[in-house]
Coordinates of C-alpha atoms and ligand atoms in Angstrom, one line a residue:
M1 CA -2.4 -15.2 -22.0
Q2 CA 1.1 -14.9 -20.1
G3 CA 1.5 -17.3 -17.4
P4 CA 2.0 -17.5 -14.4
V5 CA -1.4 -15.9 -13.9
A6 CA -2.3 -14.2 -10.4
I7 CA -6.1 -14.4 -9.2
I8 CA -6.9 -11.8 -6.4
L9 CA -9.8 -12.3 -4.6
A10 CA -11.3 -8.8 -3.8
A11 CA -15.3 -9.3 -4.3
G12 CA -16.1 -9.4 -0.8
H13 CA -17.6 -6.3 0.9
G14 CA -16.1 -7.1 4.3
K15 CA -19.0 -7.0 6.7
R16 CA -16.8 -6.8 9.7
M17 CA -15.1 -3.6 8.6
R18 CA -18.5 -1.8 9.1
S19 CA -18.0 0.4 6.3
E20 CA -19.2 1.9 3.2
R21 CA -16.6 1.1 1.0
A22 CA -15.3 -2.1 -0.6
K23 CA -12.7 -3.4 2.3
V24 CA -9.9 -3.9 -0.1
L25 CA -10.0 -0.4 -0.6
H26 CA -9.0 0.7 3.1
E27 CA -5.9 2.3 3.1
V28 CA -2.7 1.1 4.8
C29 CA 0.1 3.6 4.9
G30 CA -1.4 5.7 2.2
R31 CA -2.5 2.9 -0.1
S32 CA -5.3 0.9 -0.6
M33 CA -4.8 -3.0 0.5
I34 CA -5.4 -4.2 -2.7
H35 CA -2.4 -2.1 -4.5
Y36 CA -0.2 -4.3 -1.9
V37 CA -1.1 -7.7 -3.1
V38 CA -0.9 -6.6 -6.8
E39 CA 2.4 -5.5 -6.3
A40 CA 3.3 -8.6 -4.6
A41 CA 2.2 -10.6 -7.3
R42 CA 4.0 -8.8 -9.8
G43 CA 7.0 -9.0 -7.7
A44 CA 6.3 -12.8 -7.5
G45 CA 6.5 -12.8 -11.6
A46 CA 3.2 -13.1 -12.4
R47 CA 2.7 -11.7 -16.0
T48 CA -1.2 -11.4 -16.1
I49 CA -2.9 -10.2 -13.0
I50 CA -6.7 -10.9 -12.5
V51 CA -8.8 -9.2 -9.7
V52 CA -11.9 -10.5 -9.0
V53 CA -14.6 -7.9 -8.0
G54 CA -18.0 -7.7 -7.0
S55 CA -19.0 -5.7 -3.9
G56 CA -17.9 -1.9 -4.9
A57 CA -16.5 -3.5 -8.0
E58 CA -16.6 0.2 -9.6
Q59 CA -14.7 1.7 -7.0
V60 CA -12.1 -1.2 -6.9
R61 CA -11.6 -0.8 -10.7
E62 CA -11.0 2.9 -10.3
A63 CA -8.3 2.3 -7.6
L64 CA -6.5 0.2 -10.0
A65 CA -7.1 2.3 -12.9
D66 CA -3.3 3.5 -13.1
E67 CA -2.2 -0.2 -12.5
P68 CA -0.9 -1.6 -15.9
E69 CA -2.6 -4.4 -17.3
I70 CA -4.9 -5.7 -14.9
R71 CA -7.6 -7.5 -15.8
F72 CA -11.2 -7.9 -13.7
A73 CA -13.5 -10.8 -13.5
T74 CA -17.1 -10.1 -11.6
Q75 CA -18.5 -12.3 -9.3
E76 CA -21.9 -11.3 -9.2
R77 CA -22.9 -12.7 -6.1
Q78 CA -20.3 -13.3 -3.0
L79 CA -20.9 -17.2 -2.8
G80 CA -17.8 -18.0 -1.4
T81 CA -13.8 -17.7 -2.0
G82 CA -14.2 -21.0 -4.5
D83 CA -16.8 -19.5 -6.5
A84 CA -14.8 -16.4 -6.8
V85 CA -12.1 -18.2 -8.3
R86 CA -14.7 -19.8 -10.7
A87 CA -15.5 -16.3 -11.9
C88 CA -12.0 -16.0 -13.6
R89 CA -12.4 -19.0 -15.7
P90 CA -13.9 -17.1 -18.8
L91 CA -10.9 -14.9 -18.8
V92 CA -8.5 -17.4 -18.4
D93 CA -9.9 -19.4 -21.4
R94 CA -7.5 -22.0 -22.6
Y95 CA -4.4 -21.1 -20.9
E96 CA -2.7 -23.9 -19.3
G97 CA 0.0 -23.3 -16.4
P98 CA 0.8 -22.0 -13.1
V99 CA -2.0 -19.8 -11.1
L100 CA -1.0 -18.0 -8.3
V101 CA -4.1 -17.5 -5.9
L102 CA -4.2 -14.8 -3.5
V103 CA -7.0 -12.9 -1.5
G104 CA -7.0 -8.8 -1.5
D105 CA -6.9 -8.3 2.5
E106 CA -3.4 -9.2 3.1
P107 CA -1.8 -6.5 2.4
L108 CA 1.7 -7.5 4.3
I109 CA 2.3 -10.3 2.1
R110 CA 5.8 -10.2 0.2
P111 CA 6.9 -11.3 -3.0
E112 CA 9.8 -13.5 -2.1
P113 CA 7.9 -16.4 -0.6
L114 CA 5.3 -16.3 -3.3
A115 CA 7.6 -16.7 -6.0
D116 CA 9.3 -19.5 -3.7
L117 CA 5.8 -20.9 -3.6
L118 CA 5.7 -20.8 -7.6
A119 CA 8.8 -22.4 -8.0
R120 CA 8.5 -25.1 -5.6
R121 CA 5.1 -26.1 -7.4
E122 CA 6.9 -26.6 -10.6
S123 CA 9.8 -28.6 -9.0
E124 CA 7.7 -31.1 -7.2
H125 CA 5.3 -31.3 -10.2
A126 CA 2.4 -30.5 -7.6
A127 CA -1.2 -29.7 -8.5
C128 CA -1.1 -27.5 -5.8
L129 CA 1.4 -26.0 -3.6
L130 CA -0.4 -24.5 -0.4
G131 CA 1.6 -21.8 1.5
T132 CA 1.1 -21.9 5.2
A133 CA 2.2 -20.4 8.4
I134 CA 2.6 -21.2 12.0
V135 CA 1.5 -18.5 14.0
P136 CA 1.3 -17.8 18.2
D137 CA -2.3 -17.0 17.7
P138 CA -4.3 -18.7 15.0
S139 CA -7.8 -17.1 15.4
G140 CA -9.7 -16.2 12.4
F141 CA -7.6 -18.6 10.0
G142 CA -8.4 -21.9 8.6
R143 CA -6.3 -24.7 10.2
I144 CA -4.0 -26.9 8.3
L145 CA -4.9 -30.4 8.8
R146 CA -2.1 -33.5 8.6
D147 CA -1.7 -37.0 9.1
G148 CA 0.6 -38.9 11.7
A149 CA 3.0 -38.8 9.1
G150 CA 2.8 -35.2 8.4
R151 CA 1.3 -35.2 5.1
F152 CA -1.5 -32.7 4.2
L153 CA -5.1 -33.7 4.6
R154 CA -7.3 -30.8 4.4
I155 CA -7.7 -27.3 5.4
V156 CA -10.7 -26.9 8.1
E157 CA -12.4 -23.3 8.4
E158 CA -12.4 -22.0 11.8
R159 CA -16.2 -22.0 11.9
D160 CA -15.9 -25.5 11.1
C161 CA -13.3 -26.5 13.9
S162 CA -13.8 -29.3 16.6
P163 CA -11.9 -28.2 19.8
E164 CA -9.0 -29.8 19.1
E165 CA -8.4 -28.6 15.7
R166 CA -8.8 -25.0 16.8
A167 CA -5.9 -25.3 18.9
I168 CA -3.7 -26.2 15.5
R169 CA -1.3 -23.4 14.9
E170 CA -0.5 -24.1 11.3
V171 CA -2.7 -21.9 9.3
N172 CA -4.0 -21.3 5.8
P173 CA -2.8 -17.8 4.4
S174 CA -4.8 -18.0 1.2
C175 CA -1.5 -18.0 -0.9
Y176 CA -1.6 -21.1 -3.5
A177 CA 0.1 -21.9 -6.2
F178 CA -2.5 -24.4 -8.5
E179 CA -2.0 -25.4 -11.9
L180 CA -4.6 -25.1 -14.8
P181 CA -6.4 -26.5 -15.9
G182 CA -6.5 -29.1 -12.9
L183 CA -7.7 -26.4 -10.5
W184 CA -11.2 -26.3 -12.9
D185 CA -11.7 -29.9 -12.1
A186 CA -11.4 -29.3 -8.2
L187 CA -13.5 -26.3 -8.2
E188 CA -16.1 -27.9 -10.0
R189 CA -16.7 -30.7 -7.3
L190 CA -16.8 -27.9 -4.7
D191 CA -20.2 -28.1 -2.6
T192 CA -21.9 -25.8 0.2
G193 CA -21.8 -28.2 3.0
N194 CA -20.0 -26.1 5.5
A195 CA -21.1 -23.3 8.1
Q196 CA -21.3 -20.8 5.9
G197 CA -23.0 -22.4 3.3
E198 CA -20.6 -21.2 0.7
Y199 CA -18.2 -22.7 -1.9
Y200 CA -14.6 -22.9 -0.4
L201 CA -11.6 -22.4 -2.2
T202 CA -10.2 -24.2 1.1
D203 CA -11.9 -27.3 -0.2
A204 CA -9.8 -27.6 -3.6
P205 CA -6.6 -29.0 -2.3
A206 CA -8.5 -31.8 -0.3
L207 CA -10.2 -32.6 -3.6
L208 CA -7.2 -32.4 -5.7
H209 CA -5.7 -34.8 -3.3
S210 CA -8.5 -37.1 -3.2
M211 CA -8.6 -36.9 -7.2
G212 CA -4.8 -38.6 -7.0
R213 CA -3.0 -35.3 -7.9
R214 CA 0.0 -34.3 -5.9
V215 CA -0.6 -31.6 -3.2
I216 CA 1.8 -30.1 -0.8
A217 CA 1.5 -27.5 2.0
L218 CA 4.9 -25.8 3.0
P219 CA 5.3 -23.5 5.9
C220 CA 7.1 -21.0 4.0
L221 CA 5.5 -17.7 5.1
A222 CA 6.4 -15.9 8.1
P223 CA 3.8 -14.4 10.4
E224 CA 4.0 -10.8 9.8
D225 CA 3.3 -11.2 6.0
I226 CA -0.1 -13.1 6.4
L227 CA -2.1 -10.5 8.7
G228 CA -5.5 -10.7 7.3
V229 CA -7.6 -7.4 7.5
N230 CA -11.4 -8.3 8.7
T231 CA -11.8 -5.6 11.1
R232 CA -10.6 -2.0 11.9
E233 CA -8.6 -3.1 14.4
H234 CA -6.5 -5.7 12.0
L235 CA -6.5 -2.4 9.8
A236 CA -4.3 -0.7 12.2
Q237 CA -2.2 -3.7 13.0
A238 CA -1.4 -3.9 9.4
H239 CA -0.5 -0.1 9.4
A240 CA 2.0 -0.7 12.7
L241 CA 3.7 -3.4 10.8
L242 CA 4.1 -1.9 7.5
Q243 CA 5.2 1.4 9.2
A244 CA 8.0 -0.8 10.9
R245 CA 8.8 -2.2 7.5
I246 CA 9.1 0.8 5.8
Q247 CA 11.1 2.5 8.5
G248 CA 13.4 -0.5 8.8
R249 CA 14.2 -0.3 5.5
L250 CA 15.2 3.6 5.3
M251 CA 17.3 3.1 8.6
D252 CA 19.2 0.2 6.7
Q253 CA 19.8 2.7 3.9
G254 CA 21.3 5.1 6.3
V255 CA 18.3 7.5 7.4
S256 CA 18.0 8.3 11.5
I257 CA 14.4 8.2 12.7
V258 CA 14.6 9.5 16.0
D259 CA 11.3 8.3 17.2
P260 CA 10.1 5.7 14.8
R261 CA 6.9 5.2 16.7
N262 CA 6.0 8.6 16.6
T263 CA 6.9 9.2 12.8
Y264 CA 4.8 8.3 9.4
I265 CA 6.4 7.7 6.2
D266 CA 4.6 6.5 3.4
G267 CA 6.1 3.3 1.7
R268 CA 6.9 5.4 -1.6
A269 CA 9.0 8.1 0.1
E270 CA 12.7 8.1 -1.1
I271 CA 15.3 9.4 1.5
G272 CA 18.8 9.7 1.3
R273 CA 21.6 9.0 4.0
D274 CA 22.6 11.0 6.8
T275 CA 18.9 12.7 6.7
V276 CA 17.4 13.0 10.1
I277 CA 13.6 12.7 10.7
Y278 CA 12.6 14.0 14.0
P279 CA 9.4 12.9 16.2
F280 CA 5.8 13.5 15.0
S281 CA 6.5 14.2 11.3
A282 CA 4.3 12.7 8.7
I283 CA 5.7 12.0 5.0
T284 CA 2.8 11.2 2.9
G285 CA 2.7 10.4 -0.7
R286 CA 5.7 10.3 -3.4
V287 CA 8.4 12.6 -1.6
A288 CA 12.2 12.5 -2.3
I289 CA 14.7 13.6 0.2
G290 CA 18.0 14.4 -0.5
V291 CA 21.3 13.5 1.6
G292 CA 21.6 15.2 4.9
C293 CA 18.5 16.9 4.9
R294 CA 16.8 17.7 8.2
V295 CA 12.8 17.2 8.6
G296 CA 10.7 18.0 11.6
P297 CA 10.0 17.8 14.4
F298 CA 6.5 18.0 13.3
A299 CA 6.9 18.8 9.7
H300 CA 4.3 17.5 7.2
L301 CA 5.7 16.7 3.8
R302 CA 3.1 16.0 1.2
D303 CA 2.9 14.1 -2.0
G304 CA 5.1 15.8 -5.1
T305 CA 7.8 17.5 -2.6
I306 CA 11.2 17.5 -3.2
L307 CA 13.8 18.3 -0.6
E308 CA 17.3 18.5 -2.5
D309 CA 20.8 17.7 -0.5
G310 CA 21.1 19.7 2.8
A311 CA 17.5 21.1 2.9
E312 CA 15.8 21.4 6.0
V313 CA 12.1 21.7 7.1
G314 CA 11.3 22.0 10.6
A315 CA 8.4 22.2 13.3
F316 CA 4.9 22.9 11.8
V317 CA 5.9 23.4 8.3
E318 CA 3.7 22.2 5.4
V319 CA 5.1 21.5 2.2
N320 CA 3.1 20.4 -0.9
R321 CA 4.1 19.9 -4.3
S322 CA 7.4 21.9 -3.8
R323 CA 11.0 22.0 -4.4
L324 CA 13.4 22.9 -1.8
E325 CA 16.7 23.2 -3.8
V326 CA 19.9 22.4 -1.8
G327 CA 20.5 23.8 1.3
A328 CA 17.2 25.9 1.4
K329 CA 15.5 26.3 4.8
A330 CA 12.0 26.7 6.0
R331 CA 12.5 25.9 9.8
H332 CA 9.4 27.0 11.7
L333 CA 5.9 27.5 10.9
A334 CA 5.3 27.8 7.3
Y335 CA 3.2 26.7 4.3
L336 CA 4.9 25.9 1.0
G337 CA 2.7 25.1 -1.6
D338 CA 3.1 24.9 -5.7
A339 CA 6.8 26.5 -4.5
H340 CA 10.0 26.2 -6.1
L341 CA 12.8 27.5 -3.8
G342 CA 16.1 27.9 -5.1
P343 CA 19.2 27.1 -3.4
S344 CA 19.9 28.3 0.4
V345 CA 17.0 30.5 0.2
N346 CA 15.9 31.2 3.8
V347 CA 11.9 31.1 4.8
G348 CA 11.3 32.5 7.8
A349 CA 8.5 31.8 10.5
G350 CA 5.4 32.3 9.7
V351 CA 5.7 32.4 5.8
I352 CA 2.9 31.6 3.6
T353 CA 2.5 31.0 -0.3
A354 CA -1.2 31.7 -0.8
N355 CA -1.4 29.1 -3.6
F356 CA -5.2 28.8 -3.9
D357 CA -7.3 31.8 -5.7
G358 CA -10.5 29.9 -4.6
R359 CA -10.4 28.1 -7.9
Q360 CA -7.0 27.2 -9.0
K361 CA -3.7 26.6 -7.9
H362 CA -0.7 28.7 -8.9
P363 CA 3.1 28.7 -8.3
T364 CA 5.4 30.6 -6.4
A365 CA 9.2 30.5 -7.5
V366 CA 11.8 32.0 -4.9
G367 CA 15.5 32.5 -6.6
A368 CA 18.8 31.4 -5.0
G369 CA 19.5 32.8 -1.7
A370 CA 16.3 34.9 -1.5
L371 CA 15.3 35.7 2.4
L372 CA 11.4 35.6 2.9
G373 CA 11.1 37.8 6.1
S374 CA 8.7 36.3 9.2
G375 CA 5.0 36.3 8.4
S376 CA 5.2 37.3 4.6
I377 CA 2.5 36.3 2.3
L378 CA 3.4 35.3 -1.5
V379 CA 0.3 35.6 -3.2
A380 CA 0.8 33.4 -6.3
P381 CA 1.4 33.3 -9.0
V382 CA 4.5 35.1 -8.2
T383 CA 8.5 35.3 -8.5
V384 CA 10.9 36.5 -6.1
G385 CA 14.2 37.1 -7.8
A386 CA 17.7 35.6 -6.8
G387 CA 18.9 37.3 -3.3
A388 CA 15.9 39.2 -2.9
V389 CA 14.7 40.3 0.5
V390 CA 10.8 40.3 1.7
G391 CA 10.6 42.4 4.5
A392 CA 8.7 40.9 7.6
G393 CA 5.2 40.9 7.5
A394 CA 5.2 42.0 3.7
V395 CA 2.7 40.8 1.3
V396 CA 3.9 40.3 -2.2
T397 CA 0.7 40.3 -4.4
R398 CA 0.3 38.4 -7.5
N399 CA 2.1 38.9 -10.6
H400 CA 3.9 41.8 -9.0
D401 CA 7.3 40.1 -9.0
V402 CA 9.9 40.9 -7.3
P403 CA 13.4 41.4 -9.2
A404 CA 16.7 40.0 -8.3
G405 CA 18.7 41.7 -5.4
Q406 CA 15.6 44.1 -4.6
T407 CA 14.3 44.5 -1.0
V408 CA 10.6 44.9 -0.5
V409 CA 8.4 45.6 2.3
G410 CA 5.0 46.5 3.6
V411 CA 1.5 45.4 2.1
P412 CA 1.3 45.3 -0.8
A413 CA 5.3 44.9 -0.9
R414 CA 7.0 47.8 -2.6
P415 CA 10.7 48.7 -3.0
L416 CA 12.1 50.1 0.0
P417 CA 13.2 53.3 -1.0
P418 CA 17.2 54.0 -0.9
R419 CA 17.9 55.6 2.5
S420 CA 18.7 59.2 2.1
G421 CA 21.9 60.9 3.8
Ligands
UD1_501 C1 -10.2 -17.0 4.3 C2 -9.9 -18.4 4.2 C3 -9.2 -19.0 5.2 C4 -8.1 -18.3 5.7 C5 -8.3 -16.9 5.5 C6 -7.0 -15.9 5.8 C7 -11.8 -19.5 2.7 C8 -13.2 -20.2 2.9 N1 -11.2 -19.3 3.9 O1 -11.0 -16.8 5.5 O2 -8.9 -20.5 5.5 O3 -7.3 -18.7 6.2 O4 -9.1 -16.4 4.4 O5 -6.6 -15.6 4.3 O6 -11.3 -19.2 1.7 N2 -14.0 -13.1 -1.3 C9 -14.7 -13.1 -2.8 N3 -15.7 -13.4 -2.8 C10 -16.2 -14.1 -2.2 C11 -15.8 -14.1 -0.8 C12 -14.6 -13.6 -0.1 O7 -14.0 -12.3 -3.7 O8 -17.6 -14.6 -2.3 C13 -12.9 -12.4 -1.2 C14 -12.5 -11.4 -0.2 O9 -12.9 -10.0 -0.7 C15 -11.4 -11.4 0.6 C16 -11.0 -12.8 0.4 O10 -11.8 -13.4 -0.6 O11 -10.7 -10.3 0.0 C17 -11.0 -13.7 1.7 O12 -12.6 -13.3 1.8 P1 -12.6 -13.3 3.5 O13 -14.2 -13.3 3.9 O14 -12.1 -12.4 4.1 O15 -12.4 -14.7 4.3 P2 -11.9 -15.2 5.9 O16 -12.6 -15.5 6.8 O17 -10.6 -14.5 5.8
CA502 CA1 -9.8 -12.3 5.3

């Protein structure tokens, strides 16, 4: 097994979410929480990732099916976070070395501070390097207790806090770098003498300390990185913070977002310079947008959409799995699904690609410079040639391709007869 190993705890159901689904599968900005944590662990240098599953185990495995090389440990009964880590022992086998332990319900965690944790544990020769954060409102977190000289003593869970301890603002975000096999020794000594009667991972650092091992608590995590999602309200907060982060990155890269709070952009979207996103637009899934495009207001770009440079998508236009080549425009009230529009195609108001026959999706292709008149419908599969014109209100029926340069009108669409005289 290659180290560093990351263990991500995701076996709890998350009762406070009041949901049928396992907590880590709830989505933030279009992806389930567990994905973000897996990505952060990888970004921090973890070579082997173990996800501890229990409640909703099958769904969690399924959600991570396309993530490469994840191993799953099963925690049969949710006896606490310490017990969850213990469930990994058979998988880790004889591996000795660093292990990062994280929780699956902190989707905002970033790779850089986690990489720091691993590096500091190594350089300090510590048995445990505990990342902490100092937050304005510590409620919900375990608190960090230190002695008069500022040395780490232990973590105390909120439920087990005295009133004085409750006031402590240095908290445990559940980001730990341990060393194996040392951690197993501590986990063997856990007991359930706490308010919840569980095996708490949070007792492990103090146990290691009492065993004469070096334990350091380092306030290296930013408050906005450690938002733990325990309720739907937290989920909405995580969403808002992550949106701000995604949009901030895009704006840094030269994208204009006119009204960030009324715009939704998936973290996987790529957007070129000088593109302007107008209010009330939603960009969901993997969408690629070129340079100098115009999106919205009120546009919905969905997974698999590509807008090449200078393309424009305006009000109440939905684009799904479609490509608009350079300078193509659909500025008002349209649905483009499974469509490929050549350069400078002009899509009039109210155009629809009827891509679904009730059973299957079909493609529509429109050649360079073609004009699709207002209210026209293209019943897929169908091709409209370059420079062709589809008259307003025409219905181009399936497989009745329109040749290049031809003008068609009516229902069903037929070539416009040449004018006499
Ligand atoms: C935990 C910490 C707390 C910390 C907080 C925020 C403990 C005892 N407490 O509390 O100090 O401030 O996280 O990070 O660790 N899980 C399992 N198996 C279990 C129980 C939990 O896999 O038996 C998983 C959950 O799916 C979740 C994570 O561990 O992803 C944390 O569990 P949760 O119940 O959210 O712990 P908190 O009460 O937030
Ligand atoms: Ca939590």
